[in-house]
Amino acid sequence: MPLTFAAIEALIAVTQARRAERRESGLPALAIGMAGAAGEVVFGVIGHETRLEYTVIGEVVNLVAKLEKATKQDGVPALVARQTYDLAIA
């Protein structure tokens, strides 16, 4: 199994276990969706010493946001961009 999918599968397993723990404790299970895509990004810390934020910018970031939103609509735990899937298989 390609590393990308092994990582996503591990994340799914952890989140499903956490959801089960919350349900058993009488707490609502959190809805968590994941998405994966490969591409170039610009990342860094912005702000000043009293307020810093880490940010990531790029086309692939926008794609991942759309894929993550689609997990809710499709009722699936994760989606991966086809191009990323093809890269992982290669």
mmCIF file with all atom_site columns, C-alpha atoms in Angstrom:
data_model
loop_
_atom_site.group_PDB
_atom_site.id
_atom_site.type_symbol
_atom_site.label_atom_id
_atom_site.label_alt_id
_atom_site.label_comp_id
_atom_site.label_asym_id
_atom_site.label_entity_id
_atom_site.label_seq_id
_atom_site.pdbx_PDB_ins_code
_atom_site.Cartn_x
_atom_site.Cartn_y
_atom_site.Cartn_z
_atom_site.occupancy
_atom_site.B_iso_or_equiv
_atom_site.pdbx_formal_charge
_atom_site.auth_seq_id
_atom_site.auth_comp_id
_atom_site.auth_asym_id
_atom_site.auth_atom_id
_atom_site.pdbx_PDB_model_num
ATOM 1  C CA . MET A 1 1  ? 0.000   0.000  0.000  1.00 0.00 ? 1  MET A CA 1
ATOM 2  C CA . PRO A 1 2  ? 1.475   3.389  -0.936 1.00 0.00 ? 2  PRO A CA 1
ATOM 3  C CA . LEU A 1 3  ? 2.543   5.544  2.002  1.00 0.00 ? 3  LEU A CA 1
ATOM 4  C CA . THR A 1 4  ? -0.083  8.235  1.265  1.00 0.00 ? 4  THR A CA 1
ATOM 5  C CA . PHE A 1 5  ? -2.916  5.750  1.656  1.00 0.00 ? 5  PHE A CA 1
ATOM 6  C CA . ALA A 1 6  ? -1.351  4.041  4.664  1.00 0.00 ? 6  ALA A CA 1
ATOM 7  C CA . ALA A 1 7  ? -1.256  7.440  6.406  1.00 0.00 ? 7  ALA A CA 1
ATOM 8  C CA . ILE A 1 8  ? -4.868  8.241  5.542  1.00 0.00 ? 8  ILE A CA 1
ATOM 9  C CA . GLU A 1 9  ? -6.033  4.778  6.594  1.00 0.00 ? 9  GLU A CA 1
ATOM 10 C CA . ALA A 1 10 ? -4.202  5.179  9.925  1.00 0.00 ? 10 ALA A CA 1
ATOM 11 C CA . LEU A 1 11 ? -5.874  8.563  10.466 1.00 0.00 ? 11 LEU A CA 1
ATOM 12 C CA . ILE A 1 12 ? -9.281  7.080  9.677  1.00 0.00 ? 12 ILE A CA 1
ATOM 13 C CA . ALA A 1 13 ? -8.703  4.255  12.180 1.00 0.00 ? 13 ALA A CA 1
ATOM 14 C CA . VAL A 1 14 ? -7.696  6.708  14.919 1.00 0.00 ? 14 VAL A CA 1
ATOM 15 C CA . THR A 1 15 ? -10.655 9.020  14.306 1.00 0.00 ? 15 THR A CA 1
ATOM 16 C CA . GLN A 1 16 ? -13.130 6.127  14.208 1.00 0.00 ? 16 GLN A CA 1
ATOM 17 C CA . ALA A 1 17 ? -11.754 4.834  17.510 1.00 0.00 ? 17 ALA A CA 1
ATOM 18 C CA . ARG A 1 18 ? -12.058 8.308  19.048 1.00 0.00 ? 18 ARG A CA 1
ATOM 19 C CA . ARG A 1 19 ? -15.642 8.617  17.775 1.00 0.00 ? 19 ARG A CA 1
ATOM 20 C CA . ALA A 1 20 ? -16.481 5.263  19.405 1.00 0.00 ? 20 ALA A CA 1
ATOM 21 C CA . GLU A 1 21 ? -14.906 6.374  22.703 1.00 0.00 ? 21 GLU A CA 1
ATOM 22 C CA . ARG A 1 22 ? -16.996 9.556  22.714 1.00 0.00 ? 22 ARG A CA 1
ATOM 23 C CA . ARG A 1 23 ? -20.206 7.634  21.975 1.00 0.00 ? 23 ARG A CA 1
ATOM 24 C CA . GLU A 1 24 ? -19.455 5.158  24.783 1.00 0.00 ? 24 GLU A CA 1
ATOM 25 C CA . SER A 1 25 ? -18.927 8.106  27.139 1.00 0.00 ? 25 SER A CA 1
ATOM 26 C CA . GLY A 1 26 ? -22.285 9.589  26.156 1.00 0.00 ? 26 GLY A CA 1
ATOM 27 C CA . LEU A 1 27 ? -20.692 12.413 24.190 1.00 0.00 ? 27 LEU A CA 1
ATOM 28 C CA . PRO A 1 28 ? -21.564 13.267 20.605 1.00 0.00 ? 28 PRO A CA 1
ATOM 29 C CA . ALA A 1 29 ? -19.274 11.712 18.005 1.00 0.00 ? 29 ALA A CA 1
ATOM 30 C CA . LEU A 1 30 ? -17.435 14.400 16.093 1.00 0.00 ? 30 LEU A CA 1
ATOM 31 C CA . ALA A 1 31 ? -17.751 14.459 12.302 1.00 0.00 ? 31 ALA A CA 1
ATOM 32 C CA . ILE A 1 32 ? -14.273 14.379 10.771 1.00 0.00 ? 32 ILE A CA 1
ATOM 33 C CA . GLY A 1 33 ? -13.472 14.423 7.063  1.00 0.00 ? 33 GLY A CA 1
ATOM 34 C CA . MET A 1 34 ? -10.020 14.122 5.496  1.00 0.00 ? 34 MET A CA 1
ATOM 35 C CA . ALA A 1 35 ? -8.644  14.860 2.064  1.00 0.00 ? 35 ALA A CA 1
ATOM 36 C CA . GLY A 1 36 ? -5.333  14.361 0.322  1.00 0.00 ? 36 GLY A CA 1
ATOM 37 C CA . ALA A 1 37 ? -3.691  15.932 -2.697 1.00 0.00 ? 37 ALA A CA 1
ATOM 38 C CA . ALA A 1 38 ? -0.133  16.525 -3.859 1.00 0.00 ? 38 ALA A CA 1
ATOM 39 C CA . GLY A 1 39 ? 1.197   19.798 -5.177 1.00 0.00 ? 39 GLY A CA 1
ATOM 40 C CA . GLU A 1 40 ? 3.245   22.881 -4.522 1.00 0.00 ? 40 GLU A CA 1
ATOM 41 C CA . VAL A 1 41 ? 2.394   25.169 -1.633 1.00 0.00 ? 41 VAL A CA 1
ATOM 42 C CA . VAL A 1 42 ? 3.812   28.221 0.082  1.00 0.00 ? 42 VAL A CA 1
ATOM 43 C CA . PHE A 1 43 ? 3.841   27.927 3.856  1.00 0.00 ? 43 PHE A CA 1
ATOM 44 C CA . GLY A 1 44 ? 5.072   29.890 6.790  1.00 0.00 ? 44 GLY A CA 1
ATOM 45 C CA . VAL A 1 45 ? 4.383   31.801 9.934  1.00 0.00 ? 45 VAL A CA 1
ATOM 46 C CA . ILE A 1 46 ? 2.811   35.244 9.709  1.00 0.00 ? 46 ILE A CA 1
ATOM 47 C CA . GLY A 1 47 ? 2.060   37.836 12.326 1.00 0.00 ? 47 GLY A CA 1
ATOM 48 C CA . HIS A 1 48 ? 4.105   39.282 15.161 1.00 0.00 ? 48 HIS A CA 1
ATOM 49 C CA . GLU A 1 49 ? 5.447   38.108 18.513 1.00 0.00 ? 49 GLU A CA 1
ATOM 50 C CA . THR A 1 50 ? 2.097   38.372 20.338 1.00 0.00 ? 50 THR A CA 1
ATOM 51 C CA . ARG A 1 51 ? 0.058   36.670 17.617 1.00 0.00 ? 51 ARG A CA 1
ATOM 52 C CA . LEU A 1 52 ? 1.546   34.203 15.166 1.00 0.00 ? 52 LEU A CA 1
ATOM 53 C CA . GLU A 1 53 ? -0.331  32.015 12.722 1.00 0.00 ? 53 GLU A CA 1
ATOM 54 C CA . TYR A 1 54 ? 0.882   29.228 10.483 1.00 0.00 ? 54 TYR A CA 1
ATOM 55 C CA . THR A 1 55 ? -0.580  29.300 6.978  1.00 0.00 ? 55 THR A CA 1
ATOM 56 C CA . VAL A 1 56 ? -0.445  27.298 3.765  1.00 0.00 ? 56 VAL A CA 1
ATOM 57 C CA . ILE A 1 57 ? -1.349  28.821 0.395  1.00 0.00 ? 57 ILE A CA 1
ATOM 58 C CA . GLY A 1 58 ? -1.643  27.257 -3.058 1.00 0.00 ? 58 GLY A CA 1
ATOM 59 C CA . GLU A 1 59 ? -3.962  25.715 -5.618 1.00 0.00 ? 59 GLU A CA 1
ATOM 60 C CA . VAL A 1 60 ? -3.627  22.298 -3.996 1.00 0.00 ? 60 VAL A CA 1
ATOM 61 C CA . VAL A 1 61 ? -4.759  23.787 -0.659 1.00 0.00 ? 61 VAL A CA 1
ATOM 62 C CA . ASN A 1 62 ? -7.969  24.969 -2.320 1.00 0.00 ? 62 ASN A CA 1
ATOM 63 C CA . LEU A 1 63 ? -8.434  21.527 -3.919 1.00 0.00 ? 63 LEU A CA 1
ATOM 64 C CA . VAL A 1 64 ? -8.040  19.774 -0.572 1.00 0.00 ? 64 VAL A CA 1
ATOM 65 C CA . ALA A 1 65 ? -10.575 22.133 1.016  1.00 0.00 ? 65 ALA A CA 1
ATOM 66 C CA . LYS A 1 66 ? -13.091 21.238 -1.702 1.00 0.00 ? 66 LYS A CA 1
ATOM 67 C CA . LEU A 1 67 ? -12.386 17.509 -1.341 1.00 0.00 ? 67 LEU A CA 1
ATOM 68 C CA . GLU A 1 68 ? -12.805 17.705 2.427  1.00 0.00 ? 68 GLU A CA 1
ATOM 69 C CA . LYS A 1 69 ? -16.141 19.477 1.959  1.00 0.00 ? 69 LYS A CA 1
ATOM 70 C CA . ALA A 1 70 ? -17.188 16.702 -0.440 1.00 0.00 ? 70 ALA A CA 1
ATOM 71 C CA . THR A 1 71 ? -16.562 14.070 2.260  1.00 0.00 ? 71 THR A CA 1
ATOM 72 C CA . LYS A 1 72 ? -19.546 15.532 4.126  1.00 0.00 ? 72 LYS A CA 1
ATOM 73 C CA . GLN A 1 73 ? -21.756 15.507 1.043  1.00 0.00 ? 73 GLN A CA 1
ATOM 74 C CA . ASP A 1 74 ? -20.721 11.965 0.049  1.00 0.00 ? 74 ASP A CA 1
ATOM 75 C CA . GLY A 1 75 ? -20.750 10.588 3.604  1.00 0.00 ? 75 GLY A CA 1
ATOM 76 C CA . VAL A 1 76 ? -17.216 9.183  3.378  1.00 0.00 ? 76 VAL A CA 1
ATOM 77 C CA . PRO A 1 77 ? -14.316 9.581  5.822  1.00 0.00 ? 77 PRO A CA 1
ATOM 78 C CA . ALA A 1 78 ? -11.727 10.630 3.213  1.00 0.00 ? 78 ALA A CA 1
ATOM 79 C CA . LEU A 1 79 ? -11.177 11.552 -0.423 1.00 0.00 ? 79 LEU A CA 1
ATOM 80 C CA . VAL A 1 80 ? -7.952  11.755 -2.432 1.00 0.00 ? 80 VAL A CA 1
ATOM 81 C CA . ALA A 1 81 ? -7.426  13.634 -5.698 1.00 0.00 ? 81 ALA A CA 1
ATOM 82 C CA . ARG A 1 82 ? -7.151  11.295 -8.681 1.00 0.00 ? 82 ARG A CA 1
ATOM 83 C CA . GLN A 1 83 ? -3.795  12.785 -9.740 1.00 0.00 ? 83 GLN A CA 1
ATOM 84 C CA . THR A 1 84 ? -2.452  12.152 -6.225 1.00 0.00 ? 84 THR A CA 1
ATOM 85 C CA . TYR A 1 85 ? -3.776  8.603  -6.330 1.00 0.00 ? 85 TYR A CA 1
ATOM 86 C CA . ASP A 1 86 ? -1.994  8.015  -9.637 1.00 0.00 ? 86 ASP A CA 1
ATOM 87 C CA . LEU A 1 87 ? 1.252   9.462  -8.212 1.00 0.00 ? 87 LEU A CA 1
ATOM 88 C CA . ALA A 1 88 ? 1.025   7.222  -5.168 1.00 0.00 ? 88 ALA A CA 1
ATOM 89 C CA . ILE A 1 89 ? 0.472   4.104  -7.274 1.00 0.00 ? 89 ILE A CA 1
ATOM 90 C CA . ALA A 1 90 ? 3.392   5.008  -9.572 1.00 0.00 ? 90 ALA A CA 1
#
